[in-house]
Coordinates of C-alpha atoms in Angstrom, one line a residue:
M1 CA -251.6 -23.7 -118.4
S2 CA -248.2 -22.8 -117.3
S3 CA -245.2 -25.0 -118.2
E4 CA -243.3 -24.0 -115.0
G5 CA -241.9 -27.0 -113.2
P6 CA -242.2 -27.9 -109.6
N7 CA -239.5 -25.4 -108.7
G8 CA -241.5 -22.5 -110.2
L9 CA -244.5 -23.6 -108.2
G10 CA -242.5 -23.7 -105.0
E11 CA -241.3 -20.2 -105.6
E12 CA -244.8 -18.9 -106.2
I13 CA -246.0 -20.6 -103.0
A14 CA -243.2 -19.0 -101.0
K15 CA -244.0 -15.6 -102.5
A16 CA -247.7 -16.0 -101.6
R17 CA -246.8 -17.0 -98.0
A18 CA -244.5 -14.1 -97.6
A19 CA -247.1 -11.7 -98.9
R20 CA -249.7 -13.2 -96.5
A21 CA -247.3 -12.9 -93.6
E22 CA -246.7 -9.3 -94.5
R23 CA -250.5 -8.5 -94.6
E24 CA -251.0 -10.2 -91.2
A25 CA -248.2 -8.2 -89.7
T26 CA -249.6 -5.0 -91.0
K27 CA -253.1 -6.0 -89.8
Q28 CA -251.7 -6.7 -86.3
A29 CA -249.8 -3.5 -86.1
Q30 CA -252.9 -1.5 -87.1
T31 CA -255.0 -3.4 -84.5
K32 CA -252.4 -2.5 -81.8
A33 CA -252.4 1.1 -82.9
D34 CA -256.2 1.3 -82.6
E35 CA -256.4 -0.6 -79.3
G36 CA -257.8 1.6 -76.5
N37 CA -258.7 4.4 -78.9
H38 CA -262.4 4.8 -78.0
S39 CA -264.6 7.9 -77.8
A40 CA -266.5 9.0 -74.7
G41 CA -269.7 7.9 -76.4
A42 CA -268.3 4.3 -76.6
Y43 CA -267.6 4.3 -72.9
A44 CA -271.0 5.7 -72.0
L45 CA -272.6 3.0 -74.2
R46 CA -270.6 0.3 -72.5
Y47 CA -271.5 1.5 -69.0
G48 CA -275.1 1.9 -69.8
A49 CA -275.5 -1.4 -71.6
E50 CA -273.8 -3.3 -68.7
F51 CA -275.8 -1.6 -66.1
G52 CA -279.1 -2.0 -67.9
A53 CA -278.5 -5.6 -68.7
S54 CA -277.7 -6.4 -65.1
I55 CA -280.9 -4.8 -63.8
F56 CA -282.9 -6.5 -66.6
V57 CA -281.6 -10.0 -65.9
G58 CA -282.1 -9.6 -62.1
G59 CA -285.6 -8.3 -62.6
F60 CA -286.4 -11.0 -65.1
M61 CA -285.3 -13.7 -62.7
G62 CA -287.2 -12.1 -59.9
Y63 CA -290.4 -12.0 -62.0
W64 CA -290.1 -15.7 -62.8
I65 CA -289.5 -16.6 -59.2
D66 CA -292.7 -14.7 -58.3
V67 CA -294.6 -16.6 -61.0
F68 CA -293.5 -20.0 -59.8
A69 CA -293.3 -19.4 -56.0
G70 CA -296.4 -17.0 -55.8
T71 CA -294.5 -14.3 -53.9
K72 CA -295.8 -11.5 -56.1
P73 CA -293.6 -8.4 -55.5
W74 CA -290.8 -9.8 -53.4
G75 CA -288.9 -11.9 -55.9
L76 CA -288.9 -9.0 -58.3
L77 CA -287.8 -6.5 -55.7
I78 CA -285.0 -8.7 -54.2
M79 CA -283.6 -9.9 -57.5
G80 CA -284.0 -6.4 -59.0
S81 CA -281.8 -5.2 -56.1
F82 CA -279.3 -7.9 -56.8
G83 CA -279.3 -6.8 -60.4
F84 CA -278.7 -3.2 -59.4
A85 CA -275.8 -4.3 -57.3
A86 CA -274.4 -6.4 -60.1
G87 CA -274.8 -3.4 -62.4
I88 CA -272.8 -1.2 -60.1
R89 CA -270.1 -3.9 -59.8
A90 CA -269.9 -4.3 -63.6
I91 CA -269.5 -0.5 -64.0
L92 CA -266.7 -0.4 -61.5
N93 CA -264.9 -3.4 -63.2
A94 CA -265.3 -1.7 -66.6
Y95 CA -264.0 1.6 -65.1
K96 CA -260.9 -0.2 -63.6
E97 CA -260.2 -1.9 -66.9
L98 CA -260.5 1.3 -68.9
N99 CA -258.3 3.2 -66.4
A100 CA -255.6 0.4 -66.6
Q101 CA -255.7 0.8 -70.5
A102 CA -255.3 4.5 -70.3
L103 CA -252.5 4.3 -67.7
K104 CA -250.7 1.8 -70.0
Q105 CA -251.0 4.1 -72.9
T106 CA -249.7 7.1 -71.0
E107 CA -246.8 5.2 -69.4
G108 CA -245.7 3.7 -72.7
P109 CA -244.1 6.8 -74.3
Q110 CA -242.6 8.0 -71.0
A111 CA -240.7 4.7 -70.5
S112 CA -239.1 5.0 -74.0
E113 CA -238.2 8.6 -73.3
D114 CA -236.5 7.8 -70.0
G115 CA -234.5 5.1 -71.7
N116 CA -232.9 7.5 -74.2

């Protein structure tokens, strides 16, 4: 075992904390650099998944309404339509969000160039 005193241990702890803080800062900088850097395939997958999930959930709910209420096709049709509308709304919300991210990325460098 080491014969360092309490002061040596305190210095080691301080070095370890500084190294950890540096790793966290590097990690956060890398995350910020990668933010919003998605391919067209990722966008298509997101749109498709949100749309498909909305229709599936609406249809599933409609099916179970039909089973319990005995209104064979109507619950499925109506809730499936609501699911379709919710899917369209989810796509529009995702589109607005992605456009806002793209606009923020394109305006960022221009703002710094104007300031110089």
